[in-house]
Short mmCIF file of N, CA and C in Angstrom, two decimals:
data_model
loop_
_atom_site.label_atom_id
_atom_site.label_comp_id
_atom_site.label_asym_id
_atom_site.label_seq_id
_atom_site.Cartn_x
_atom_site.Cartn_y
_atom_site.Cartn_z
N GLN C 227 -16.31 -5.64 -10.17
CA GLN C 227 -15.44 -4.47 -10.17
C GLN C 227 -14.34 -3.84 -9.06
N VAL C 228 -13.07 -3.48 -9.17
CA VAL C 228 -12.72 -3.40 -7.95
C VAL C 228 -11.97 -1.49 -8.46
N GLN C 229 -13.16 -0.93 -7.23
CA GLN C 229 -12.40 0.88 -7.54
C GLN C 229 -11.49 0.92 -5.83
N LEU C 230 -10.30 1.38 -6.10
CA LEU C 230 -9.53 1.72 -4.33
C LEU C 230 -9.23 3.09 -4.58
N VAL C 231 -9.56 3.57 -3.33
CA VAL C 231 -9.34 4.57 -3.34
C VAL C 231 -8.58 5.03 -1.59
N GLU C 232 -7.39 5.28 -1.79
CA GLU C 232 -7.30 6.03 -0.93
C GLU C 232 -6.72 7.03 0.09
N SER C 233 -6.56 7.10 1.30
CA SER C 233 -6.68 8.64 2.16
C SER C 233 -6.06 8.62 2.99
N GLY C 234 -5.37 9.23 3.83
CA GLY C 234 -3.99 9.36 5.34
C GLY C 234 -3.06 10.10 4.55
N GLY C 235 -2.92 10.62 3.18
CA GLY C 235 -1.31 11.32 3.00
C GLY C 235 -1.59 13.07 3.81
N GLY C 236 -0.51 13.42 3.45
CA GLY C 236 -0.43 14.35 4.20
C GLY C 236 1.08 14.39 4.61
N LEU C 237 1.31 15.79 5.64
CA LEU C 237 2.94 16.31 5.81
C LEU C 237 2.96 16.12 7.36
N VAL C 238 4.00 15.42 7.27
CA VAL C 238 4.71 15.40 8.48
C VAL C 238 6.19 15.37 8.94
N GLN C 239 6.87 15.85 10.00
CA GLN C 239 8.14 15.87 10.65
C GLN C 239 8.61 13.96 9.91
N ALA C 240 9.89 14.62 9.87
CA ALA C 240 10.65 13.53 10.23
C ALA C 240 10.57 12.40 11.61
N GLY C 241 9.71 11.40 11.10
CA GLY C 241 9.91 10.58 13.18
C GLY C 241 9.12 10.63 13.00
N GLY C 242 7.45 11.26 12.56
CA GLY C 242 6.48 10.71 12.65
C GLY C 242 6.00 9.80 11.98
N SER C 243 4.55 9.60 12.43
CA SER C 243 3.93 8.24 11.75
C SER C 243 2.33 9.11 11.36
N LEU C 244 2.06 8.14 9.98
CA LEU C 244 0.60 8.70 9.29
C LEU C 244 0.11 6.99 9.03
N ARG C 245 -1.39 6.60 8.88
CA ARG C 245 -1.56 5.48 8.27
C ARG C 245 -2.29 5.90 7.22
N LEU C 246 -2.65 5.66 6.30
CA LEU C 246 -2.86 5.24 5.28
C LEU C 246 -4.17 4.22 4.42
N SER C 247 -5.17 4.34 4.45
CA SER C 247 -6.43 3.76 4.17
C SER C 247 -6.66 3.34 2.32
N CYS C 248 -7.18 2.55 2.67
CA CYS C 248 -7.30 1.86 0.78
C CYS C 248 -8.62 1.44 0.91
N ALA C 249 -9.66 2.53 0.80
CA ALA C 249 -11.32 0.81 0.81
C ALA C 249 -11.79 1.12 -1.05
N ASP C 250 -11.94 -0.28 -0.97
CA ASP C 250 -12.77 -0.93 -2.13
C ASP C 250 -14.31 -0.96 -2.41
N SER C 251 -14.60 -0.78 -3.13
CA SER C 251 -16.22 -0.68 -2.93
C SER C 251 -17.24 -1.73 -3.83
N GLY C 252 -15.74 -2.43 -4.38
CA GLY C 252 -16.27 -3.76 -4.58
C GLY C 252 -16.45 -4.92 -3.77
N ARG C 253 -17.23 -5.89 -5.02
CA ARG C 253 -16.84 -7.33 -4.12
C ARG C 253 -16.25 -8.12 -3.68
N THR C 254 -15.05 -7.68 -3.59
CA THR C 254 -14.07 -8.97 -4.10
C THR C 254 -13.30 -8.65 -3.61
N PHE C 255 -12.86 -8.34 -2.85
CA PHE C 255 -11.84 -7.67 -1.63
C PHE C 255 -11.60 -8.95 -0.85
N SER C 256 -11.79 -9.17 -0.69
CA SER C 256 -11.47 -10.17 0.31
C SER C 256 -10.34 -11.58 -0.27
N ARG C 257 -10.70 -11.73 -1.67
CA ARG C 257 -10.01 -12.12 -3.02
C ARG C 257 -8.80 -11.92 -3.71
N ASN C 258 -8.66 -10.88 -3.21
CA ASN C 258 -7.67 -9.93 -4.15
C ASN C 258 -6.34 -10.06 -2.94
N VAL C 259 -5.26 -10.43 -3.48
CA VAL C 259 -3.74 -9.81 -2.14
C VAL C 259 -3.88 -8.48 -2.70
N MET C 260 -3.66 -7.69 -1.62
CA MET C 260 -3.43 -6.61 -1.96
C MET C 260 -2.11 -6.35 -1.82
N GLY C 261 -1.48 -4.91 -2.19
CA GLY C 261 -0.41 -4.23 -1.99
C GLY C 261 0.07 -2.46 -2.22
N TRP C 262 1.02 -2.05 -1.81
CA TRP C 262 0.97 -0.84 -1.69
C TRP C 262 2.83 -0.57 -2.32
N PHE C 263 2.69 0.33 -3.45
CA PHE C 263 3.60 1.03 -3.79
C PHE C 263 4.27 2.43 -3.89
N ARG C 264 4.81 2.78 -4.29
CA ARG C 264 5.11 4.35 -3.81
C ARG C 264 5.94 4.86 -5.07
N GLN C 265 6.11 6.18 -5.45
CA GLN C 265 6.95 6.73 -6.30
C GLN C 265 6.66 8.19 -6.17
N ALA C 266 8.46 8.33 -5.69
CA ALA C 266 8.58 9.67 -6.00
C ALA C 266 8.99 10.17 -7.19
N PRO C 267 8.61 11.52 -7.14
CA PRO C 267 9.26 12.40 -8.37
C PRO C 267 11.11 12.33 -9.05
N GLY C 268 10.97 11.87 -10.57
CA GLY C 268 11.47 11.54 -11.31
C GLY C 268 11.85 10.29 -10.72
N LYS C 269 11.18 9.26 -10.00
CA LYS C 269 12.14 7.78 -9.41
C LYS C 269 10.60 6.83 -10.41
N GLU C 270 11.28 5.60 -10.62
CA GLU C 270 10.06 4.59 -11.03
C GLU C 270 8.89 4.09 -9.76
N ARG C 271 8.15 4.01 -10.19
CA ARG C 271 7.31 3.38 -8.70
C ARG C 271 7.98 2.69 -8.14
N GLU C 272 7.43 2.63 -6.68
CA GLU C 272 8.56 0.53 -6.58
C GLU C 272 7.61 -0.20 -5.48
N PHE C 273 7.87 -0.74 -4.47
CA PHE C 273 7.05 -1.70 -3.96
C PHE C 273 7.24 -1.92 -2.65
N VAL C 274 6.72 -1.51 -1.93
CA VAL C 274 6.11 -0.61 -0.35
C VAL C 274 6.73 -2.55 0.63
N ALA C 275 4.47 -2.57 0.07
CA ALA C 275 4.27 -3.67 1.59
C ALA C 275 3.41 -4.87 0.75
N ALA C 276 2.81 -5.86 0.60
CA ALA C 276 1.49 -6.30 0.63
C ALA C 276 0.97 -7.21 1.14
N ILE C 277 -0.08 -7.85 1.23
CA ILE C 277 -0.59 -8.65 2.00
C ILE C 277 -1.43 -9.23 1.49
N SER C 278 -1.54 -11.26 1.80
CA SER C 278 -1.90 -11.97 1.43
C SER C 278 -3.73 -11.57 1.72
N LEU C 279 -4.41 -12.88 1.17
CA LEU C 279 -6.44 -12.72 1.47
C LEU C 279 -6.63 -12.46 2.07
N SER C 280 -6.13 -13.90 3.44
CA SER C 280 -6.14 -13.71 4.89
C SER C 280 -5.36 -12.40 5.76
N GLY C 281 -4.87 -12.14 5.76
CA GLY C 281 -3.79 -11.75 5.74
C GLY C 281 -2.60 -12.10 7.19
N SER C 282 -2.31 -13.42 6.87
CA SER C 282 -1.89 -14.32 7.97
C SER C 282 -0.44 -13.95 6.94
N ARG C 283 -0.16 -13.61 5.67
CA ARG C 283 1.24 -13.41 5.98
C ARG C 283 1.37 -11.42 4.57
N THR C 284 2.53 -11.61 4.74
CA THR C 284 2.86 -10.14 3.98
C THR C 284 4.58 -10.30 3.66
N ASP C 285 4.86 -9.28 2.90
CA ASP C 285 5.68 -8.74 2.09
C ASP C 285 6.25 -7.08 2.61
N TYR C 286 7.16 -6.75 2.76
CA TYR C 286 8.11 -5.73 3.02
C TYR C 286 9.45 -5.01 1.73
N ALA C 287 9.31 -4.64 1.24
CA ALA C 287 10.90 -3.27 0.83
C ALA C 287 11.27 -3.53 2.21
N ASP C 288 12.91 -3.85 2.02
CA ASP C 288 13.78 -3.36 3.02
C ASP C 288 13.72 -2.18 3.64
N SER C 289 13.90 -1.39 2.60
CA SER C 289 13.58 0.12 2.71
C SER C 289 12.28 0.60 4.28
N VAL C 290 11.79 -0.29 3.96
CA VAL C 290 10.76 -0.02 5.22
C VAL C 290 9.92 -0.84 6.65
N LYS C 291 10.93 -2.49 6.26
CA LYS C 291 10.79 -2.54 7.01
C LYS C 291 11.48 -2.62 8.73
N GLY C 292 10.32 -2.92 9.08
CA GLY C 292 10.50 -2.94 10.94
C GLY C 292 9.79 -1.50 11.20
N ARG C 293 9.97 -0.27 10.44
CA ARG C 293 9.20 0.37 10.22
C ARG C 293 7.90 0.83 9.78
N PHE C 294 7.04 0.28 8.68
CA PHE C 294 5.87 0.36 8.77
C PHE C 294 4.81 -1.22 8.35
N THR C 295 3.32 -1.02 8.46
CA THR C 295 2.93 -2.50 9.08
C THR C 295 1.92 -2.09 7.63
N ILE C 296 1.27 -3.15 6.92
CA ILE C 296 0.28 -3.36 6.01
C ILE C 296 -0.59 -4.36 7.01
N SER C 297 -1.66 -3.87 6.99
CA SER C 297 -2.80 -4.82 7.36
C SER C 297 -4.47 -4.32 6.70
N ARG C 298 -5.23 -5.86 6.33
CA ARG C 298 -6.18 -5.37 5.82
C ARG C 298 -7.52 -5.74 7.07
N ASP C 299 -9.02 -5.15 6.58
CA ASP C 299 -10.04 -6.02 6.87
C ASP C 299 -10.70 -6.29 6.37
N ASN C 300 -10.94 -7.38 6.27
CA ASN C 300 -12.15 -8.24 5.23
C ASN C 300 -13.07 -7.57 5.19
N ALA C 301 -14.03 -7.32 6.34
CA ALA C 301 -15.23 -7.14 6.32
C ALA C 301 -15.38 -5.22 5.89
N GLN C 302 -14.34 -4.86 6.53
CA GLN C 302 -14.52 -3.26 5.89
C GLN C 302 -13.60 -2.85 4.52
N ASN C 303 -13.66 -3.48 3.99
CA ASN C 303 -13.30 -3.66 2.34
C ASN C 303 -11.87 -2.87 2.66
N THR C 304 -11.51 -2.67 3.86
CA THR C 304 -9.86 -1.86 3.52
C THR C 304 -8.77 -2.08 3.89
N VAL C 305 -7.22 -2.28 3.52
CA VAL C 305 -6.43 -2.50 4.16
C VAL C 305 -5.30 -1.41 4.17
N TYR C 306 -4.86 -0.70 5.44
CA TYR C 306 -3.99 0.10 5.72
C TYR C 306 -2.20 -0.37 5.81
N LEU C 307 -2.28 0.71 6.09
CA LEU C 307 -0.11 0.63 5.83
C LEU C 307 -0.34 2.23 6.72
N GLN C 308 0.34 1.24 8.19
CA GLN C 308 0.92 2.11 9.53
C GLN C 308 2.06 2.59 9.09
N MET C 309 2.61 3.03 8.93
CA MET C 309 3.83 4.14 8.61
C MET C 309 4.39 4.76 9.64
N ASN C 310 5.67 4.70 10.20
CA ASN C 310 6.05 5.09 11.64
C ASN C 310 7.48 5.39 11.14
N SER C 311 8.22 5.81 12.40
CA SER C 311 9.31 6.36 11.83
C SER C 311 9.88 7.28 11.04
N LEU C 312 9.03 7.84 10.39
CA LEU C 312 9.34 8.80 8.41
C LEU C 312 10.04 9.54 8.56
N LYS C 313 11.01 8.90 7.38
CA LYS C 313 11.98 9.64 6.90
C LYS C 313 11.70 10.55 5.95
N PRO C 314 12.60 11.43 5.58
CA PRO C 314 12.62 11.78 4.52
C PRO C 314 12.73 11.79 2.86
N ASP C 315 13.10 10.48 2.61
CA ASP C 315 13.06 9.42 1.13
C ASP C 315 11.84 8.63 1.19
N ASP C 316 11.00 8.90 2.56
CA ASP C 316 9.59 7.89 2.47
C ASP C 316 8.87 8.85 1.51
N THR C 317 9.08 10.77 1.35
CA THR C 317 8.61 11.28 0.80
C THR C 317 7.70 11.10 -1.20
N ALA C 318 6.77 10.54 -1.92
CA ALA C 318 5.62 9.62 -2.42
C ALA C 318 4.50 9.93 -2.40
N ALA C 319 4.13 9.84 -3.80
CA ALA C 319 3.02 9.34 -4.05
C ALA C 319 1.99 7.99 -3.15
N TYR C 320 1.78 7.55 -2.47
CA TYR C 320 1.51 6.70 -2.52
C TYR C 320 0.25 5.61 -2.73
N TYR C 321 0.21 4.42 -3.14
CA TYR C 321 -1.06 3.38 -4.18
C TYR C 321 -1.43 2.60 -3.99
N CYS C 322 -2.10 2.33 -3.65
CA CYS C 322 -2.72 0.82 -3.37
C CYS C 322 -3.45 0.73 -4.75
N ALA C 323 -3.02 -1.23 -4.39
CA ALA C 323 -3.25 -1.88 -5.82
C ALA C 323 -3.86 -3.00 -5.15
N ALA C 324 -4.52 -3.79 -6.19
CA ALA C 324 -5.43 -5.14 -5.94
C ALA C 324 -4.75 -6.25 -7.20
N ASN C 325 -4.92 -7.02 -6.40
CA ASN C 325 -3.95 -8.72 -6.95
C ASN C 325 -4.69 -9.48 -6.67
N THR C 326 -5.43 -10.00 -8.29
CA THR C 326 -6.35 -10.45 -8.80
C THR C 326 -5.78 -12.14 -8.65
N ARG C 327 -4.61 -13.12 -8.88
CA ARG C 327 -4.43 -13.46 -9.15
C ARG C 327 -4.08 -15.05 -8.05
N GLY C 328 -3.68 -13.82 -6.86
CA GLY C 328 -4.01 -15.02 -5.30
C GLY C 328 -2.05 -14.66 -4.65
N LEU C 329 -1.54 -14.56 -5.47
CA LEU C 329 0.29 -14.75 -4.45
C LEU C 329 0.52 -13.56 -4.42
N ILE C 330 0.97 -13.08 -3.61
CA ILE C 330 1.97 -11.72 -3.27
C ILE C 330 2.99 -11.74 -4.02
N SER C 331 2.57 -10.07 -4.76
CA SER C 331 3.84 -9.88 -5.62
C SER C 331 4.50 -8.54 -5.59
N ARG C 332 6.24 -8.59 -5.78
CA ARG C 332 6.94 -7.55 -5.37
C ARG C 332 6.62 -6.41 -6.75
N ARG C 333 6.04 -6.63 -7.62
CA ARG C 333 5.65 -6.20 -9.86
C ARG C 333 4.57 -5.77 -9.62
N SER C 334 5.00 -4.24 -10.26
CA SER C 334 3.78 -3.61 -10.45
C SER C 334 2.92 -3.84 -11.19
N ALA C 335 3.36 -4.82 -12.32
CA ALA C 335 2.61 -5.13 -13.77
C ALA C 335 2.12 -6.93 -13.21
N GLY C 336 2.10 -7.28 -11.59
CA GLY C 336 1.28 -8.18 -11.28
C GLY C 336 0.06 -7.71 -9.72
N TYR C 337 -0.16 -6.17 -10.18
CA TYR C 337 -0.95 -6.29 -9.57
C TYR C 337 -2.41 -5.53 -11.59
N ASP C 338 -3.62 -5.57 -10.58
CA ASP C 338 -4.58 -5.52 -11.93
C ASP C 338 -5.56 -3.73 -12.07
N TYR C 339 -5.36 -3.88 -10.55
CA TYR C 339 -6.40 -1.85 -10.64
C TYR C 339 -6.17 -0.96 -8.93
N TRP C 340 -5.34 -0.23 -9.63
CA TRP C 340 -4.56 0.68 -8.58
C TRP C 340 -5.83 1.50 -7.98
N GLY C 341 -4.83 2.05 -6.87
CA GLY C 341 -6.04 3.75 -6.48
C GLY C 341 -5.24 5.41 -7.34
N GLN C 342 -5.56 6.09 -6.61
CA GLN C 342 -5.65 6.98 -7.76
C GLN C 342 -3.96 7.85 -6.67
N GLY C 343 -3.84 7.59 -4.88
CA GLY C 343 -2.43 7.45 -4.92
C GLY C 343 -2.99 8.50 -3.60
N THR C 344 -1.88 8.82 -2.73
CA THR C 344 -2.31 10.04 -2.18
C THR C 344 -1.01 10.01 -1.57
N GLN C 345 -0.83 11.24 -1.43
CA GLN C 345 1.34 12.43 -1.35
C GLN C 345 1.13 12.35 0.07
N VAL C 346 2.26 11.55 0.37
CA VAL C 346 3.33 11.60 1.65
C VAL C 346 4.45 12.42 1.61
N THR C 347 4.21 13.64 2.40
CA THR C 347 6.05 14.34 2.18
C THR C 347 6.24 14.46 3.57
N VAL C 348 7.58 14.17 4.04
CA VAL C 348 8.26 13.71 5.21
C VAL C 348 9.15 14.95 5.77
N SER C 349 8.97 15.86 6.25
CA SER C 349 9.98 17.41 6.37
C SER C 349 10.93 16.93 7.11
N SER C 350 12.10 17.26 6.72
CA SER C 350 13.40 17.22 8.08
C SER C 350 13.38 17.93 8.70
#
């Protein structure tokens, strides 16, 4: 069973940094592709980043490429999202998700388990 819990959100000024964490209390973390998505008020959920099983491959949305870094620690059953140079447009609820199919996907439908989300607010 996959149970995802995000943490690390908060309020930060534009240009600042935050590091999100997502811990999986289950026993299959290392077998799942992990992704981060975000959803701003009145907008659809959008892909942010994803990472392969071993962490050797990553994928990023163009809007965050060069500013955000996804990583994982399979020994700790945790995936991270380091967010630098934050902008007000990054304000959203951020969700981590687990994909049991083994292939990196940008589609939310490609993920089977979701966390409850953590709010990130970037002030100008």
